[in-house]
Short mmCIF file of C-alpha atoms in Angstrom, two decimals:
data_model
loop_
_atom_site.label_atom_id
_atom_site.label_comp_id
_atom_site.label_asym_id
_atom_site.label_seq_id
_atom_site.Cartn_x
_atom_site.Cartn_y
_atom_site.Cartn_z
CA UNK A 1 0.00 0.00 0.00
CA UNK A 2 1.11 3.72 -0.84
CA UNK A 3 1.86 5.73 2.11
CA UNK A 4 3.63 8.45 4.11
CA UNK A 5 4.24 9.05 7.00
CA UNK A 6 3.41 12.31 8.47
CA UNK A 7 5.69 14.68 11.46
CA UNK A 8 3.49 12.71 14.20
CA UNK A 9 4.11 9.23 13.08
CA UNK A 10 0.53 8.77 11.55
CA UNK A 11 0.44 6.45 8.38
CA UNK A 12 -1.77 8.44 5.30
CA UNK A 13 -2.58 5.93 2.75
CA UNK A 14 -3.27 7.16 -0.82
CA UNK A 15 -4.07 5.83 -4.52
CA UNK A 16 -2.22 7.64 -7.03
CA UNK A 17 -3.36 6.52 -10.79
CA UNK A 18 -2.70 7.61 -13.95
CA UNK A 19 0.22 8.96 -16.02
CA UNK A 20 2.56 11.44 -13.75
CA UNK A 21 2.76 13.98 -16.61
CA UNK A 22 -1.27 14.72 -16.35
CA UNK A 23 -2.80 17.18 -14.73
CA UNK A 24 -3.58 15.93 -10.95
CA UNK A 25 -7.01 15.90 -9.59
CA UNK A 26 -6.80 15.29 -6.18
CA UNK A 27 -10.72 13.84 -4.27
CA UNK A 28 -10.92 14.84 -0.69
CA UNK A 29 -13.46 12.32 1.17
CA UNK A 30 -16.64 12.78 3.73
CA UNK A 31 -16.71 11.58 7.52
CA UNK A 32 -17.05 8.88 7.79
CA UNK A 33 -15.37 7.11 4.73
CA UNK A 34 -12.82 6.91 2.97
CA UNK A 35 -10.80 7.45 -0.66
CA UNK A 36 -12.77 4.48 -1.88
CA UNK A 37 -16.43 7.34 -1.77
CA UNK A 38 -14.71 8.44 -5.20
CA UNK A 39 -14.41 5.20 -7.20
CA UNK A 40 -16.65 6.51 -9.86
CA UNK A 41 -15.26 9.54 -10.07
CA UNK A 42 -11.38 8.10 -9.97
CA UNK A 43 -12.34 5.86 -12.73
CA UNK A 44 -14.31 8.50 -14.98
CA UNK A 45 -11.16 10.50 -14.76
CA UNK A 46 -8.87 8.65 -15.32
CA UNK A 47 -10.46 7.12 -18.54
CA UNK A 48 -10.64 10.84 -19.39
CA UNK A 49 -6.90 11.42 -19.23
CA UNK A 50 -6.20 13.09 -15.78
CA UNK A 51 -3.74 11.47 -13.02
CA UNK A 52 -5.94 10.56 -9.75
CA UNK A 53 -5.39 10.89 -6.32
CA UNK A 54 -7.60 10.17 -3.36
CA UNK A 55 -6.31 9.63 0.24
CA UNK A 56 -7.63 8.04 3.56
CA UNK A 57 -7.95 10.84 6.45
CA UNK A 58 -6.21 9.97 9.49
CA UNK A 59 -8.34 7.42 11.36
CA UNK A 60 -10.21 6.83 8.01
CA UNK A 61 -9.95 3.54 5.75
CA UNK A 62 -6.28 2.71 5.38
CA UNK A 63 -5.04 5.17 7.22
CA UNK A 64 -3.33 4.76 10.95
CA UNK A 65 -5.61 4.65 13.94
CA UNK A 66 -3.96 7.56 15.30
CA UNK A 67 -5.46 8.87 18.95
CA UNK A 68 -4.88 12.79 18.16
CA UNK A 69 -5.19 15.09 15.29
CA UNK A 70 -8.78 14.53 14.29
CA UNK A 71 -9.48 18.32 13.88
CA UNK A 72 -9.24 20.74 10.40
CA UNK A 73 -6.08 22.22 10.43
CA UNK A 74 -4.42 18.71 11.02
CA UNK A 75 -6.23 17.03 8.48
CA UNK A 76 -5.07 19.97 6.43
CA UNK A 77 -1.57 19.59 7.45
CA UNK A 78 -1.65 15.63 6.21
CA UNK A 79 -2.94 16.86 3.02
CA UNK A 80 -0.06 19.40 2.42
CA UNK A 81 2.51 16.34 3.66
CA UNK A 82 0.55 14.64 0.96
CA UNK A 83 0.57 17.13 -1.97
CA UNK A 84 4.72 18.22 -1.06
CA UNK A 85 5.60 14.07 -0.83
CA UNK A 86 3.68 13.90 -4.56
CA UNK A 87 5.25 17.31 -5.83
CA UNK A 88 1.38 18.22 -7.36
CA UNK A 89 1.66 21.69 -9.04
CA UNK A 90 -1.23 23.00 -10.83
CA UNK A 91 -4.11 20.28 -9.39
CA UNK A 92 -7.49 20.21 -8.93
CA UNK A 93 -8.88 19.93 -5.29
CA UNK A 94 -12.59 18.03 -5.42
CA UNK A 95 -13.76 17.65 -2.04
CA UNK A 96 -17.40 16.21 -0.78
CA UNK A 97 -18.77 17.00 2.56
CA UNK A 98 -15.96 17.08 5.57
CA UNK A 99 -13.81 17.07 2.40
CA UNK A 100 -15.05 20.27 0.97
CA UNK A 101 -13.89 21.77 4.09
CA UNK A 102 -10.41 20.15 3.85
CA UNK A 103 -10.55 21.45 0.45
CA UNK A 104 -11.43 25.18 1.15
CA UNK A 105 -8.79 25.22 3.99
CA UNK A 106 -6.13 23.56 2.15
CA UNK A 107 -6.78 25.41 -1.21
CA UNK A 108 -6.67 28.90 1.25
CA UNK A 109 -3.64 28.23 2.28
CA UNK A 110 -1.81 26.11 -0.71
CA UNK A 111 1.69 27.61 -1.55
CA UNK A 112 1.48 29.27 -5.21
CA UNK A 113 1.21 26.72 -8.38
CA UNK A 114 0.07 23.72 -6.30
CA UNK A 115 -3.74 24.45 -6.92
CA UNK A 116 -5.51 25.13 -9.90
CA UNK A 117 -8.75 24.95 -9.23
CA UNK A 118 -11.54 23.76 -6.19
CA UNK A 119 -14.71 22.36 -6.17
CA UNK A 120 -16.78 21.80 -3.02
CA UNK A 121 -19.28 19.03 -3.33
CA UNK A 122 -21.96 18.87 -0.89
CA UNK A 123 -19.54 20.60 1.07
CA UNK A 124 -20.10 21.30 5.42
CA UNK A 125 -18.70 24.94 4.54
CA UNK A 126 -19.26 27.80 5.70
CA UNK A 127 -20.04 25.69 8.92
CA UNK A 128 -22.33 23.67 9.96
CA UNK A 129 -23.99 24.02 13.44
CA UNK A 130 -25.81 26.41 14.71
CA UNK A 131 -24.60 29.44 16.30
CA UNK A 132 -25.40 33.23 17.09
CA UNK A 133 -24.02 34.33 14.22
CA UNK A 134 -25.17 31.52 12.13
CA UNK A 135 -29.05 30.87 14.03
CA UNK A 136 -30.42 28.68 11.05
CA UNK A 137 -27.61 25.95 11.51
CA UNK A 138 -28.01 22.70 12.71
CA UNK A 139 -28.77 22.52 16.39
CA UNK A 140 -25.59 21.40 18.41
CA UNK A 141 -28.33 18.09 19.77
CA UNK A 142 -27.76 17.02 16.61
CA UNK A 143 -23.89 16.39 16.47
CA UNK A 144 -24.28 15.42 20.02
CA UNK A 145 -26.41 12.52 19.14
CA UNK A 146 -23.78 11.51 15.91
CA UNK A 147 -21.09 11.24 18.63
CA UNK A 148 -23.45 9.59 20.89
CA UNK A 149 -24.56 6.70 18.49
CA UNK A 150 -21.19 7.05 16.77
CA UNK A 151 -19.16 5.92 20.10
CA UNK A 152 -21.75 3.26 21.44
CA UNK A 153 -24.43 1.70 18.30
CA UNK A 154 -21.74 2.48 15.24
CA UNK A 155 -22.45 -0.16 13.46
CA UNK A 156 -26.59 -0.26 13.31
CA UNK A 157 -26.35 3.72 13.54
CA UNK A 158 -23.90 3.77 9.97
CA UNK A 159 -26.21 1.50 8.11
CA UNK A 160 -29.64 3.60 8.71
CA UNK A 161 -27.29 6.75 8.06
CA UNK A 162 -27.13 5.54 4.43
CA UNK A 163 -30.83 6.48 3.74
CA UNK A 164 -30.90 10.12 4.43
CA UNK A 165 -27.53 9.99 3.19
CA UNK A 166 -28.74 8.66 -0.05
CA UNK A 167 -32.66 9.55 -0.54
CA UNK A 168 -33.50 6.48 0.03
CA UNK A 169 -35.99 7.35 2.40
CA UNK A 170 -37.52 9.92 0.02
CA UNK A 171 -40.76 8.61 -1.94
CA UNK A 172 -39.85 6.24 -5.06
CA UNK A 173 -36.37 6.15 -4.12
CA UNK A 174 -34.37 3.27 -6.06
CA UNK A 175 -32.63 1.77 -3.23
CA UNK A 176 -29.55 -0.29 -3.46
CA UNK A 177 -28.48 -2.11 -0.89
CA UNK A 178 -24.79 -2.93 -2.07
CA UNK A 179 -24.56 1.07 -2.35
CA UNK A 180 -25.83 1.09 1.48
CA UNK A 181 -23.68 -1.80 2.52
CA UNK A 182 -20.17 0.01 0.76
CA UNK A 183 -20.81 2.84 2.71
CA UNK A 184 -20.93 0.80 5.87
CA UNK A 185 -17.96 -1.15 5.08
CA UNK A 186 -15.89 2.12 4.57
CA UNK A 187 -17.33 3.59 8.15
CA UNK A 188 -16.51 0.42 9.81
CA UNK A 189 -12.99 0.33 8.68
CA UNK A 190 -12.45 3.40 10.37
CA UNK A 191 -11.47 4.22 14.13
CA UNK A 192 -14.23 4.42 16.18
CA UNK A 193 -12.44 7.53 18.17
CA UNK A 194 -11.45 9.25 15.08
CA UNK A 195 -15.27 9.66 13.89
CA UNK A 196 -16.21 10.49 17.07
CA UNK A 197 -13.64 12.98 17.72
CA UNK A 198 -14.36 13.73 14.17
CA UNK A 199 -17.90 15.77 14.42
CA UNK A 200 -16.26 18.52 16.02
CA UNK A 201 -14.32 19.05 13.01
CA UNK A 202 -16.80 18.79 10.34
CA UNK A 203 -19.53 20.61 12.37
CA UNK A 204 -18.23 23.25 14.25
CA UNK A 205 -14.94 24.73 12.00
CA UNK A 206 -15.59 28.13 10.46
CA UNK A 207 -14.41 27.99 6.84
CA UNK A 208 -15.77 31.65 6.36
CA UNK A 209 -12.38 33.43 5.80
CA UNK A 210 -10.80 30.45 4.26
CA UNK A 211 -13.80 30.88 1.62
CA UNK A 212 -13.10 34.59 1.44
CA UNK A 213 -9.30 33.52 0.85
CA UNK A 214 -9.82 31.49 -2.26
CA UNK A 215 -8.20 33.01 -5.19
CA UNK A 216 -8.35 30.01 -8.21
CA UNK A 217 -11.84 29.33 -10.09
CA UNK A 218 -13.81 27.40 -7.55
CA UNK A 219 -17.19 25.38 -8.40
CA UNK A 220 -19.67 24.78 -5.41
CA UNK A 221 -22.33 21.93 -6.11
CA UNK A 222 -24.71 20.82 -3.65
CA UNK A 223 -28.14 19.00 -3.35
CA UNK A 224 -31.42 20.43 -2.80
CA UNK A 225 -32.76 17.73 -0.99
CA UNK A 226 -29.41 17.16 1.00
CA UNK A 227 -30.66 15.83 4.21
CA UNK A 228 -27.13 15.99 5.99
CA UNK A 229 -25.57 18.99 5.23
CA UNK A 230 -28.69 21.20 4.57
CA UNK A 231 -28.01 23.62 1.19
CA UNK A 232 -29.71 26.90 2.18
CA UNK A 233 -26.99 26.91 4.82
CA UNK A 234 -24.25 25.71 3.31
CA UNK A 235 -23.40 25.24 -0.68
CA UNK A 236 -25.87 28.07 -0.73
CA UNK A 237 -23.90 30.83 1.25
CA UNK A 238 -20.04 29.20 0.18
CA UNK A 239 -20.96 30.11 -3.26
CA UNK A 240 -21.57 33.96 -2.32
CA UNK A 241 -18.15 33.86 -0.14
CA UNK A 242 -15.89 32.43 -2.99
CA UNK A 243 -14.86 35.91 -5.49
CA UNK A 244 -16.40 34.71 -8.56
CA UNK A 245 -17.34 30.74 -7.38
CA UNK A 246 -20.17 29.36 -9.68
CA UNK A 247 -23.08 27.22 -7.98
CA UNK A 248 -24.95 24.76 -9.74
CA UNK A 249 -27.71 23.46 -7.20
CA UNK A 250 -29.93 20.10 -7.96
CA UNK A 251 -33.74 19.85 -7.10
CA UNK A 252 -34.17 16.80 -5.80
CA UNK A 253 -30.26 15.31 -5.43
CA UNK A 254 -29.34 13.82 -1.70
CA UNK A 255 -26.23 14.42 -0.15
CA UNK A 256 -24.75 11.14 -1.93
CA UNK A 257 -25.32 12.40 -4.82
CA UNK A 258 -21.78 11.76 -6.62
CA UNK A 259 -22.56 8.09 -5.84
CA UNK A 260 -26.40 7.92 -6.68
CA UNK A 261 -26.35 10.77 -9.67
CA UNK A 262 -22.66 10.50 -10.56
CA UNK A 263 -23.51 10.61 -14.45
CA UNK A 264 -24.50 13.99 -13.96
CA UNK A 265 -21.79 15.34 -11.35
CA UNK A 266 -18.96 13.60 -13.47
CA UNK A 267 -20.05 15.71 -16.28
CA UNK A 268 -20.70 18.95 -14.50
CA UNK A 269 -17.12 18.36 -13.26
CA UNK A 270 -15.25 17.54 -16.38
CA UNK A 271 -17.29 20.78 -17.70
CA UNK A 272 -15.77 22.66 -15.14
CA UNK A 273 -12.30 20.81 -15.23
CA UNK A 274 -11.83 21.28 -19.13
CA UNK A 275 -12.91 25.02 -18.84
#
């Protein structure tokens, strides 16, 4: 397995594919998963011509079980150890959910020539729980129960995650169980402390200014039926925050939706990718 190894000891496994002299597209994944939540994007680019790169977040997938480190700026840091260990210059940063934060912070802060473009996919920016400054959020109970169920009933409380998480519970929903079982098996193969600790991260970190930051073309897409990381809130407001970020929003798409609807993203992407 491809790894490195990062200043605190903590294995970050990646899959790198494609030919070294194309331009890198780097996918960020969503708590709690792992790299594998882009195989139908990794393979559509791929066949397309690009190089491919998608990592496991510390205490994600592949990835060390490490017991510290499961906030932003450290996930951030792995990601630069990542993109200095691979040399990318000029890539593309695609990140869904908790990813699409990585992505903003990252891309904020990425050393000149590394990034060429961003795209936040259903993403938890600007932030996602509800504070004084930000009253139509999602009420702190929430996260609270996540962690709850998340630390003691992981596995039964993963699987029914994957209907929200999909639409499946919405009216004439197709639902596949294999999708619903993958999902699960990339959750379980996680550290139970790491997606615990985790929720803090993805639901409480202000990604305001590193929105504000962003200086490379930057595509927002989110779901209108995204029963996870609500859109008025989120994809809504990131796109208003980015100078000059275009939003295409999708009646009806769940928060899954590169899995469930990835014909359409995978275009919208390579639309935005080519241009």
């Amino acid at each position: 397995m491809a790894t490195i190894t990062t200043a605190d000891g903590t294995e970050i496994f990646y899959k790198d594919w494609g030919s070294k002299d194309a331009q890198p597209i780097m996918f960020h994944h969503g708590w709690p998963l792992s790299g594998d939540d882009w195989d139908a994007q990794m393979m559509f680019f791929l066949q397309a011509g690009y190089r491919v790169i998608a990592h496991d977040r510390r205490g994600h997938g592949r990835s060390s079980q490490s017991a510290s480190g499961h906030d932003m700026d450290t996930y951030v840091a792995d990601v630069v150890a990542l993109t200095d260990h691979l040399d990318l210059k000029d890539a593309i940063h695609i990140g869904h959910s908790t990813g699409g934060g990585e992505v903003a912070r990252y891309v904020a802060q990425a050393k000149p020539g590394r990034v060429a473009k961003a795209v936040l996919v259903s993403a938890v920016a600007p932030i996602m729980v509800a504070t004084e400054t930000n009253p139509d959020g999602v009420p702190m109970s929430v996260f609270d129960m996540v962690r709850e169920q998340t630390a003691t009933n992981r596995a039964q409380f993963y699987y029914d995650f994957t209907l929200p998480f999909f639409g499946y519970n919405r009216d004439g929903a197709e639902v596949k169980d294999a999708v619903r079982q993958n999902w699960w098996r990339q959750g379980m193969m996680g550290s139970v402390l790491a997606h615990t600790l985790g929720v803090k991260a993805f639901s409480e970190t202000d990604f305001t200014a590193d929105l504000k930051a962003i200086t490379v073309p930057t595509l927002v897409l989110h779901g209108e039926d995204d029963q996870v990381v609500p859109f008025p809130t989120t994809g809504k407001v990131s796109a208003t925050l980015v100078p000059g970020a275009k939003l295409i929003s999708y009646p009806g798409y769940p928060h899954g939706m590169p899995t469930t609807h990835a014909d359409v993203i995978n275009a919208d992407l390579l639309a935005f990718v080519k241009g």
